[in-house]
mmCIF file of C-alpha atoms and ligand atoms in Angstrom:
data_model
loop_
_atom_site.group_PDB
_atom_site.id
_atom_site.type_symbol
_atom_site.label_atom_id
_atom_site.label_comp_id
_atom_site.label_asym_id
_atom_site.label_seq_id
_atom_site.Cartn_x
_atom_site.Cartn_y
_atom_site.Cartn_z
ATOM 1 C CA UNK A 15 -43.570 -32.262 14.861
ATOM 2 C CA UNK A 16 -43.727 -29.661 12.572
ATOM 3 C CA UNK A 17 -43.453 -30.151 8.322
ATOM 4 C CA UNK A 18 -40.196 -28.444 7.627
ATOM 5 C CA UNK A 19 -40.954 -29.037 3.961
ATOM 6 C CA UNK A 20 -44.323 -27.510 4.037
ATOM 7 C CA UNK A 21 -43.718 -24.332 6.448
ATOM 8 C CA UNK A 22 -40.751 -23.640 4.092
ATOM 9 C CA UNK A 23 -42.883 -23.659 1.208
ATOM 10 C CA UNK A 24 -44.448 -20.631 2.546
ATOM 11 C CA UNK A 25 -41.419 -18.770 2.453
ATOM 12 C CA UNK A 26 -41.028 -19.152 -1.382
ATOM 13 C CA UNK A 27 -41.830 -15.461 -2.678
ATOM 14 C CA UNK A 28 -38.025 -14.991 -3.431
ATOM 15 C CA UNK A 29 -37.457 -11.177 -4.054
ATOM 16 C CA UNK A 30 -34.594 -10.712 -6.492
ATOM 17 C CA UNK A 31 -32.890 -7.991 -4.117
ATOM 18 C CA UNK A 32 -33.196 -8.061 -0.291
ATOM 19 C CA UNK A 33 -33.255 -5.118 2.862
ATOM 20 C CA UNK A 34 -32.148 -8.025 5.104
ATOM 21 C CA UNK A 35 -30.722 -6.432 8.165
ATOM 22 C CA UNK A 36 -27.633 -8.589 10.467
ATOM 23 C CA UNK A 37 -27.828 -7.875 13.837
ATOM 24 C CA UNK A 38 -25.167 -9.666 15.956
ATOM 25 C CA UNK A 39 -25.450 -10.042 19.138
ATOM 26 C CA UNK A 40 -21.890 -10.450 21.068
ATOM 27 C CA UNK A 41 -20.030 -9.969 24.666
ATOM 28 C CA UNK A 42 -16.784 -10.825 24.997
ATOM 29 C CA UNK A 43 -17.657 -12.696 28.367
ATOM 30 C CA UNK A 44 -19.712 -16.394 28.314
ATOM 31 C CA UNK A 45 -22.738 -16.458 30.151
ATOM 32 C CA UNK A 46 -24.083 -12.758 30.087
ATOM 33 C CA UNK A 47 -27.167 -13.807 28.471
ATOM 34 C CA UNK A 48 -26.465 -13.610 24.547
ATOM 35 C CA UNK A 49 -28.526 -16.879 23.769
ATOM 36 C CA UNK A 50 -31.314 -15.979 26.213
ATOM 37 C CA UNK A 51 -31.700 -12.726 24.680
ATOM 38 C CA UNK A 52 -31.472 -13.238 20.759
ATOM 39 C CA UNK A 53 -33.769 -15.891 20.864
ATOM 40 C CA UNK A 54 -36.286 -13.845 22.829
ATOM 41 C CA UNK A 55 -35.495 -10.471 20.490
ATOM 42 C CA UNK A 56 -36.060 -12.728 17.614
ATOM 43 C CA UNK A 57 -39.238 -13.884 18.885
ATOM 44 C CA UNK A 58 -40.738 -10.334 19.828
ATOM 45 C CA UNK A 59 -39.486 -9.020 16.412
ATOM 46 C CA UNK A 60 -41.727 -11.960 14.991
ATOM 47 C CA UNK A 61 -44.651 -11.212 17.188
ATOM 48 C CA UNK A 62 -43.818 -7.418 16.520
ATOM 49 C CA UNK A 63 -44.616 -8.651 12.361
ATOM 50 C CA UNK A 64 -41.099 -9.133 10.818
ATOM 51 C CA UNK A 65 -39.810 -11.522 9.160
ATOM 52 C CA UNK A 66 -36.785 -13.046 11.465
ATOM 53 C CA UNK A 67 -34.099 -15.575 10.895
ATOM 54 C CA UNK A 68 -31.703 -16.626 14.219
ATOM 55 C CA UNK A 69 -28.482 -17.518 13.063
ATOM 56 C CA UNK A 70 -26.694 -19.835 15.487
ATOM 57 C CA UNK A 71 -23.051 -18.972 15.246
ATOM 58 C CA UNK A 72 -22.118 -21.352 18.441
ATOM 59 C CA UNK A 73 -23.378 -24.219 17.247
ATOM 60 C CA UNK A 74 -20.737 -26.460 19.771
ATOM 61 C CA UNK A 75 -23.229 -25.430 23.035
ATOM 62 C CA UNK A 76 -26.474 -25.948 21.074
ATOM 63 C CA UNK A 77 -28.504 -24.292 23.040
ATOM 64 C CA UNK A 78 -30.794 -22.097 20.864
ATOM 65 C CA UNK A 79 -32.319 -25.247 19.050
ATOM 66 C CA UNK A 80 -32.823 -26.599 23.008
ATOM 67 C CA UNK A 81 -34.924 -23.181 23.655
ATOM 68 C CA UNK A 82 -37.052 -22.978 20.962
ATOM 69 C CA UNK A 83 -38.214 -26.512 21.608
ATOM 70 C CA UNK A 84 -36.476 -28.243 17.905
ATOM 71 C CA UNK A 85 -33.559 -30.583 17.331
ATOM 72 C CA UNK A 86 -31.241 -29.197 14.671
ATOM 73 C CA UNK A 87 -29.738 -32.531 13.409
ATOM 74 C CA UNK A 88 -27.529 -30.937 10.341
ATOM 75 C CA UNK A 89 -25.264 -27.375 10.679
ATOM 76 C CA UNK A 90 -23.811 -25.340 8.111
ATOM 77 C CA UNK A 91 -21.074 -27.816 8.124
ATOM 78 C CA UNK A 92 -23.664 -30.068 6.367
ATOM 79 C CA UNK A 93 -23.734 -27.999 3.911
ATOM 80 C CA UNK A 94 -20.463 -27.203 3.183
ATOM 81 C CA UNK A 95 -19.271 -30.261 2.924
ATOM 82 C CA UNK A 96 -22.151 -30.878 0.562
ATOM 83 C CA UNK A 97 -24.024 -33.893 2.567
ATOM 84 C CA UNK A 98 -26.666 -30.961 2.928
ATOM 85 C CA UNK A 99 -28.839 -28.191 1.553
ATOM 86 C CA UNK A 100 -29.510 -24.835 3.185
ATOM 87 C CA UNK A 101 -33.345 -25.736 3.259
ATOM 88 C CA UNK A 102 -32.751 -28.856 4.868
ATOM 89 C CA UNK A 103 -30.968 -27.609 7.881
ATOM 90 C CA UNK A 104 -33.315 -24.745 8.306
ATOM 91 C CA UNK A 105 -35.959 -25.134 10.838
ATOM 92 C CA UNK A 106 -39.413 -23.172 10.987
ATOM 93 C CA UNK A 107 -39.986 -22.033 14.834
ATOM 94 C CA UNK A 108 -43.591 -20.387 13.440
ATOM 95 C CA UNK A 109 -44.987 -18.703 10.020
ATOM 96 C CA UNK A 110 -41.723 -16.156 8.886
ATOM 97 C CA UNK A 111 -39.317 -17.360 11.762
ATOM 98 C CA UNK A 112 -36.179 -19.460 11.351
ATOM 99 C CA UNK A 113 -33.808 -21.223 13.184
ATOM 100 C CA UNK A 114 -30.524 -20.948 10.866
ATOM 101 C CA UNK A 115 -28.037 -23.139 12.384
ATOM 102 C CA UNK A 116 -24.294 -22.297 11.760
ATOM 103 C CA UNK A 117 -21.075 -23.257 12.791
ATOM 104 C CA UNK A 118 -19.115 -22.260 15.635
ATOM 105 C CA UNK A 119 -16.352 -21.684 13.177
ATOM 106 C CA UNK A 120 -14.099 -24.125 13.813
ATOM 107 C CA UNK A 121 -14.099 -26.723 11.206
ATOM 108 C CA UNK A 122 -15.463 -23.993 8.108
ATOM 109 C CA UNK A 123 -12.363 -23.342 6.765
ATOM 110 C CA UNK A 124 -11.835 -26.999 5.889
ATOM 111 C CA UNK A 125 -14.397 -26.937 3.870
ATOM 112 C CA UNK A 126 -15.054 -23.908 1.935
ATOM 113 C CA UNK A 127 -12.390 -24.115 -0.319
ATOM 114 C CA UNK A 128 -14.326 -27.122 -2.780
ATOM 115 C CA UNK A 129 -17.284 -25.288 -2.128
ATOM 116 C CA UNK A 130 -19.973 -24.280 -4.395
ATOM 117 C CA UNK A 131 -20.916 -20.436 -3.216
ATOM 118 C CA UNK A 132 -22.593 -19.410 -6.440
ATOM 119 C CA UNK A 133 -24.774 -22.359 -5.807
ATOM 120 C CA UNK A 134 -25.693 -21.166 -2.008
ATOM 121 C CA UNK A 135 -26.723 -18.072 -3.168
ATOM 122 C CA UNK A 136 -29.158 -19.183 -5.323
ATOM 123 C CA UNK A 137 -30.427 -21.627 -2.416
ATOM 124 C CA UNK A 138 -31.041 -19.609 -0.017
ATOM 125 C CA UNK A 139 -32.698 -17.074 -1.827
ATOM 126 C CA UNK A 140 -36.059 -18.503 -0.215
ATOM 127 C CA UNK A 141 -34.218 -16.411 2.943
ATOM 128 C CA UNK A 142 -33.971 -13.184 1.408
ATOM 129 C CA UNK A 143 -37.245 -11.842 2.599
ATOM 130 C CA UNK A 144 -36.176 -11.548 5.875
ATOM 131 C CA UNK A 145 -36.586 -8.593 7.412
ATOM 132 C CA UNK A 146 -33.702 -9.116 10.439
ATOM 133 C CA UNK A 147 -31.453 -11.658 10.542
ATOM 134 C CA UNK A 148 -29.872 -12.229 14.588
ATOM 135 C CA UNK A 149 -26.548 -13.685 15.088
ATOM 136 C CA UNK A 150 -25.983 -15.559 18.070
ATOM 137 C CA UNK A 151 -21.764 -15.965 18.508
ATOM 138 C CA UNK A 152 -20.011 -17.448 21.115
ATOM 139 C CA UNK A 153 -17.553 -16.610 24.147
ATOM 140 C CA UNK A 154 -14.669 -14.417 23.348
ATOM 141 C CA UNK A 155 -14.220 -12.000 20.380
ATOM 142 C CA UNK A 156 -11.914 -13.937 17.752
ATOM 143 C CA UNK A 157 -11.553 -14.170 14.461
ATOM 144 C CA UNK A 158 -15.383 -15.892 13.752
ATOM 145 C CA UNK A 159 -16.908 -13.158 15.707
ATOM 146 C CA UNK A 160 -14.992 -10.690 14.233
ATOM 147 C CA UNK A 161 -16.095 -11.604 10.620
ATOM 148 C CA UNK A 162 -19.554 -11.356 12.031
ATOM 149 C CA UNK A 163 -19.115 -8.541 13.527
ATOM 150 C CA UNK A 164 -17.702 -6.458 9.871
ATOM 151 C CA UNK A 165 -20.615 -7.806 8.078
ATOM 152 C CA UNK A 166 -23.322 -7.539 9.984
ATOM 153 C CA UNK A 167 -25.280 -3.926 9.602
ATOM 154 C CA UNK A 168 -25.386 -3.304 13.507
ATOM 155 C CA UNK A 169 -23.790 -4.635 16.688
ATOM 156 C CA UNK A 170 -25.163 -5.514 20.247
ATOM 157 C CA UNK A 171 -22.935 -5.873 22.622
ATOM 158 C CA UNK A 172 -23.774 -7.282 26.014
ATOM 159 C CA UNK A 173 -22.525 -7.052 29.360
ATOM 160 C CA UNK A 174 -23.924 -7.487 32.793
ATOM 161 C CA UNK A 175 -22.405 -5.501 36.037
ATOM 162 C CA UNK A 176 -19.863 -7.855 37.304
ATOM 163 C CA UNK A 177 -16.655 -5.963 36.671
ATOM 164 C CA UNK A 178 -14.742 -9.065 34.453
ATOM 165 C CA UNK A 179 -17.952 -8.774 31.743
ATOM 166 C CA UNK A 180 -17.529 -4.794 31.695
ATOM 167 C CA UNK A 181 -13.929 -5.206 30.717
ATOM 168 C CA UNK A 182 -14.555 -8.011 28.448
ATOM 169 C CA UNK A 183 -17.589 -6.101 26.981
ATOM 170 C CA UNK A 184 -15.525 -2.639 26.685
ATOM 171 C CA UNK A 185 -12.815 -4.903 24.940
ATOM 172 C CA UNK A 186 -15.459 -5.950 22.425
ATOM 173 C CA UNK A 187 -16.601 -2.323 21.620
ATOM 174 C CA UNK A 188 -13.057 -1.594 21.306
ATOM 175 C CA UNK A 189 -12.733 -3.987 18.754
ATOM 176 C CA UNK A 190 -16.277 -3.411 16.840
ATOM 177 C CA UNK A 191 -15.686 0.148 16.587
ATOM 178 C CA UNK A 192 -13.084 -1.116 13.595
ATOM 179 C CA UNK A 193 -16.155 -2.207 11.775
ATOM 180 C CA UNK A 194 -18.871 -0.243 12.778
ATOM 181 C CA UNK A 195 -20.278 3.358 13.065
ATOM 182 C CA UNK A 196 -22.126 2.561 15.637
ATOM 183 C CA UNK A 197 -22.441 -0.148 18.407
ATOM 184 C CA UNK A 198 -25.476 -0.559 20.919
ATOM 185 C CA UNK A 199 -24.853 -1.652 24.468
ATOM 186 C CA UNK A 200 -27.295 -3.826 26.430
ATOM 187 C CA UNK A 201 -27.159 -4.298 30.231
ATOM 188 C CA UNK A 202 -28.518 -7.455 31.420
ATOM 189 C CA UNK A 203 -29.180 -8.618 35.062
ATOM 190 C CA UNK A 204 -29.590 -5.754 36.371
ATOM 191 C CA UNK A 205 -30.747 -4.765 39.898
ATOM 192 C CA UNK A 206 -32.464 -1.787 38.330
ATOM 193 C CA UNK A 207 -32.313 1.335 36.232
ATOM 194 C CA UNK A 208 -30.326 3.011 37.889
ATOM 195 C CA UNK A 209 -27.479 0.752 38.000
ATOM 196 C CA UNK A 210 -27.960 -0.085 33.986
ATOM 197 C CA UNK A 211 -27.231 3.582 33.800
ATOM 198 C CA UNK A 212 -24.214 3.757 35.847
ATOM 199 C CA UNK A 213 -22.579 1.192 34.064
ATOM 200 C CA UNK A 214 -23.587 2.149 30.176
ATOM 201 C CA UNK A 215 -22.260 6.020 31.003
ATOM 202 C CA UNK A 216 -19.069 4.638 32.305
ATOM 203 C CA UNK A 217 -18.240 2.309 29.442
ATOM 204 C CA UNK A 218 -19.781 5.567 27.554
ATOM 205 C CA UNK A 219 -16.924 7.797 29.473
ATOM 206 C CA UNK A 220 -13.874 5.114 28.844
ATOM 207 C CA UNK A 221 -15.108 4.898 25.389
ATOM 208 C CA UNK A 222 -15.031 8.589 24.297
ATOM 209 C CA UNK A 223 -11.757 9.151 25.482
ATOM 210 C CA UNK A 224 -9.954 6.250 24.428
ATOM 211 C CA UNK A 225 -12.003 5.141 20.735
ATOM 212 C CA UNK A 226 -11.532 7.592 17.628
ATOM 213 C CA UNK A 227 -15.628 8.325 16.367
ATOM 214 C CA UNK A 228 -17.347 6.404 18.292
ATOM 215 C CA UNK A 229 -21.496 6.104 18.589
ATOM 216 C CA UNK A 230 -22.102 4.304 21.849
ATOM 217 C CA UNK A 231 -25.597 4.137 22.663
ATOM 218 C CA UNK A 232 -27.662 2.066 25.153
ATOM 219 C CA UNK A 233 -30.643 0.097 23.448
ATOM 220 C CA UNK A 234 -31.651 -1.088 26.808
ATOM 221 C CA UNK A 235 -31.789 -3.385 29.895
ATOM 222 C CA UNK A 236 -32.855 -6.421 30.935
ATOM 223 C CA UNK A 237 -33.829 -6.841 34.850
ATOM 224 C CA UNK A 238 -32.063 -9.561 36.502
ATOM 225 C CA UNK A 239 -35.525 -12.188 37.116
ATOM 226 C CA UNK A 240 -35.970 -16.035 38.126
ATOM 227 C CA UNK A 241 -38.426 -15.873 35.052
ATOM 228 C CA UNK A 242 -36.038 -15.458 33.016
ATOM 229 C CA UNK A 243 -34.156 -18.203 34.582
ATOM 230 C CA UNK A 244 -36.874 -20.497 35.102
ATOM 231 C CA UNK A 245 -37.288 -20.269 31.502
ATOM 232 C CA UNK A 246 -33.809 -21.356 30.542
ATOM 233 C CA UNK A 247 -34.181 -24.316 32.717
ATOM 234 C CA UNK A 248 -37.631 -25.295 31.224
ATOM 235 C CA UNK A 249 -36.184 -24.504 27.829
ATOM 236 C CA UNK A 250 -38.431 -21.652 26.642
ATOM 237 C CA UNK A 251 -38.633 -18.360 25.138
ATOM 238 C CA UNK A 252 -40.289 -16.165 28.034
ATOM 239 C CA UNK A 253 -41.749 -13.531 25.673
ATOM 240 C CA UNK A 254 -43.795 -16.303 24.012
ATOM 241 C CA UNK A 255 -44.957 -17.936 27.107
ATOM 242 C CA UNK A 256 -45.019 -14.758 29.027
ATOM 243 C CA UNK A 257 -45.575 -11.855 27.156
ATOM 244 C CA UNK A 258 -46.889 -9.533 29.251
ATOM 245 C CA UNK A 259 -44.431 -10.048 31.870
ATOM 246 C CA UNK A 260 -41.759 -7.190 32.839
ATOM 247 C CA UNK A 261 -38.664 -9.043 30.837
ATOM 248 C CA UNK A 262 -41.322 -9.449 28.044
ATOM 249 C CA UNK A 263 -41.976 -5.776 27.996
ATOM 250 C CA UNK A 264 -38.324 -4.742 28.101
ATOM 251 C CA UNK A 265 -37.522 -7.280 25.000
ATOM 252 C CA UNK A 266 -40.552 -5.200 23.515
ATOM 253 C CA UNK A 267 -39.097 -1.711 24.126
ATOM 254 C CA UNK A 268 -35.574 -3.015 23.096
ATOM 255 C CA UNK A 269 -37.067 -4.707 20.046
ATOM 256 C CA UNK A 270 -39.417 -1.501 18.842
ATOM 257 C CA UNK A 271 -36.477 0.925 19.327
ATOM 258 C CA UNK A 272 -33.959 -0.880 16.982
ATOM 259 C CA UNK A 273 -36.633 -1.436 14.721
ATOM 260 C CA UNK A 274 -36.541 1.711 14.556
ATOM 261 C CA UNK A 275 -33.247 3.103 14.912
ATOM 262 C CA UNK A 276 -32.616 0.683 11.387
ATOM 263 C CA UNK A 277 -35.149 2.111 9.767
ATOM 264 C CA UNK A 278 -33.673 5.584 9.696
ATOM 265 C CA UNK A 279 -30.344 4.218 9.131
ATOM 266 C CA UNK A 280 -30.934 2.766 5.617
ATOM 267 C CA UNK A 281 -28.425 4.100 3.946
ATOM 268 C CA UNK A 282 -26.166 2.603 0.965
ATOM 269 C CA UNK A 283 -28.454 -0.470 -0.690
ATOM 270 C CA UNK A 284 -26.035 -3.208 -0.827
ATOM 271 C CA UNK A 285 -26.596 -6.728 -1.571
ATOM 272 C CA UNK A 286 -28.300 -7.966 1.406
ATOM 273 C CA UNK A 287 -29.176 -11.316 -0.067
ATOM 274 C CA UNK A 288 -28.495 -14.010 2.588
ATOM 275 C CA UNK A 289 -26.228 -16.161 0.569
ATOM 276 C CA UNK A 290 -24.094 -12.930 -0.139
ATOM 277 C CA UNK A 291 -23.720 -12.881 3.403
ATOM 278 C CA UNK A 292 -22.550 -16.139 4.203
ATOM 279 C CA UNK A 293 -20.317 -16.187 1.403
ATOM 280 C CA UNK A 294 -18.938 -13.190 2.777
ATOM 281 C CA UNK A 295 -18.574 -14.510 6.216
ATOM 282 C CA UNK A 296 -17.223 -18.092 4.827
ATOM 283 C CA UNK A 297 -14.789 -16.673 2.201
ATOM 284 C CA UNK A 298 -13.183 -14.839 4.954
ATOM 285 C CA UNK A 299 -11.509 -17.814 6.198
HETATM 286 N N1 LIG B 23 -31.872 -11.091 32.950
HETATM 287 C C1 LIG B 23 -31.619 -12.297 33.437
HETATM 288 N N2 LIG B 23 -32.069 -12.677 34.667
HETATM 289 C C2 LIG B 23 -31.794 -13.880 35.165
HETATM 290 N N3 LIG B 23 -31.076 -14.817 34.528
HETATM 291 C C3 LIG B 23 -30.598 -14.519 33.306
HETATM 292 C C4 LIG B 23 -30.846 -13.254 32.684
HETATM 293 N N4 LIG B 23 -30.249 -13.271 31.451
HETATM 294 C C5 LIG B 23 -29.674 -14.474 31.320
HETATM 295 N N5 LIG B 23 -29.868 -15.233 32.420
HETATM 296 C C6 LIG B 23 -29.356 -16.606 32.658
HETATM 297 O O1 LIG B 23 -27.959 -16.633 32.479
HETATM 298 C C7 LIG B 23 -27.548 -17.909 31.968
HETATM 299 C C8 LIG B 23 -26.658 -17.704 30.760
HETATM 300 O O2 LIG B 23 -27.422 -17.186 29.696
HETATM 301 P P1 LIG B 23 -27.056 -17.475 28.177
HETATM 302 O O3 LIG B 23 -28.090 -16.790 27.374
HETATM 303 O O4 LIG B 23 -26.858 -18.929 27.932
HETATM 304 O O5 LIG B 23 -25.660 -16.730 28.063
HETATM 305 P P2 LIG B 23 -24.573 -16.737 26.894
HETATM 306 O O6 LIG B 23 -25.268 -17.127 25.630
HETATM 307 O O7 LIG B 23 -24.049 -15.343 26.866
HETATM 308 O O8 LIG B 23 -23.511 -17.704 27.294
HETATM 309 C C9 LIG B 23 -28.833 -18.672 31.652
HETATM 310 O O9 LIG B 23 -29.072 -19.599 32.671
HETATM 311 C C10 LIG B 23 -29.903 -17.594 31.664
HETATM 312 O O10 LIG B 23 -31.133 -18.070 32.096
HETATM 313 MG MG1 LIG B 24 -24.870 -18.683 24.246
#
């Protein structure tokens, strides 16, 4: 067992402003592989050097705590209702990566009306040295993952080819491009690159026509693979336990090229503190 207390310590240069970027990571559809792959594109963003924080924002199917191998006992609900701190819930995977687990927005706006958000701000500042922050949301694209989804710097959205997640995921960009410039597409389980292709250039072609200004692009693919099955079942993050495996290598490329793509797009410096954030994404409700 870890010591939370101690690994957090670490943490504890606290930067008065913050280049924090969100990523979430959303699909419309259940079961296209949102978990599998934030937790793994956290990971190789970690191994890559960064400093990354997972935020669980579907709490209800706990499954992210399951895969990196920790129990999350207290949520963000915790802390709202004040029987918590941020830096208790918090859980230190390794050195510079954190499990941050939410809410799956169902009970927050309950809460946040006695709360204390000055207060948050100032404890969680030991989280503003993040360099990415990835949001895990649930099924569906309502109101929770919409909030994500306007302040959050950059969305993913994921489908895989079955024609049900296409819609659903075509839905979702729909619905992002309200918020964003720009949205990135990923195509998991897929037989192979050609197919990724086909499917990205006709959500591409649908897209153009029918969305006002839209940036689609594809940030990449993820081959359909009993690894990365096997390592759901087992509960583990493949690109730790296998990192030189071909799902390990496309997390890599994915991972490198928004790395990248974020770099270039720094453009207005906000207030990327993390409490900010979650005020922002509480206060909605
Ligand atoms: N590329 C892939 N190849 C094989 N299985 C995959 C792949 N991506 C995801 N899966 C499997 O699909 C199931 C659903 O994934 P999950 O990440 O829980 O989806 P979601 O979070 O979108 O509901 C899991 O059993 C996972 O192992
Ligand atoms: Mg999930």
């Amino acid at each position: 067992m870890k010591n939370q207390a101690a690994n957090l310590e670490l943490l504890l240069e606290t930067p008065k402003t913050s280049n924090t970027k969100f990523i979430t990571i959303t699909s419309g559809k259940g079961g296209v592989g949102k978990s599998t792959f934030s937790a793994n594109l956290a990971y190789k963003l970690w191994q890559l050097g960064f400093k990354v924080g997972i935020f669980d924002a579907d709490i209800g199917l706990a499954n992210l705590d399951i895969m990196f191998g920790v129990r999350c006992e207290k949520n963000l609900l915790h802390v709202l209702k004040n029987q918590a701190k941020l830096r208790d819930i918090i859980m230190p995977i390794e050195r510079n990566l954190y499990l941050i687990p939410g809410d799956s927005g169902t009970d927050i706006f309950r809460y946040k009306s006695e709360f204390m958000f000055e207060s948050l701000i100032e404890d969680s500042a030991f989280l503003d040295s993040l360099d990415f922050v990835i949001i895990d949301t649930g099924a569906g694209i309502g109101e929770y993952t919409q909030t994500f989804l306007k302040n959050s710097d950059e969305a993913i959205v994921i489908t895989i080819p079955d024609p049900a997640a296409i819609t659903d995921a075509y839905a979702t960009i729909k619905l992002a491009a309200n918020f964003k410039e720009r949205i990135f597409m990923l195509i998991n389980m897929t037989k192979n690159h050609s197919e990724a292709q086909m499917i990205f250039q006709k959500v591409q072609k649908i897209a153009q026509a029918n969305i006002h200004n839209i940036q689609l692009e594809c940030i990449g693919e993820l081959t359909k693979t009993t690894l990365i099955n096997h390592y759901s079942k087992n509960r583990g993050i493949f690109v730790k336990e296998e990192p030189n495996s071909a799902p390990s290598m496309e997390i890599e490329e994915i991972a490198r090229k928004l790395a990248k793509k974020m770099e270039r797009n720094v453009l207005v410096q906000e207030d990327k503190r993390f409490g900010k954030f979650l005020k922002k994404i509480l206060g909605h409700f």
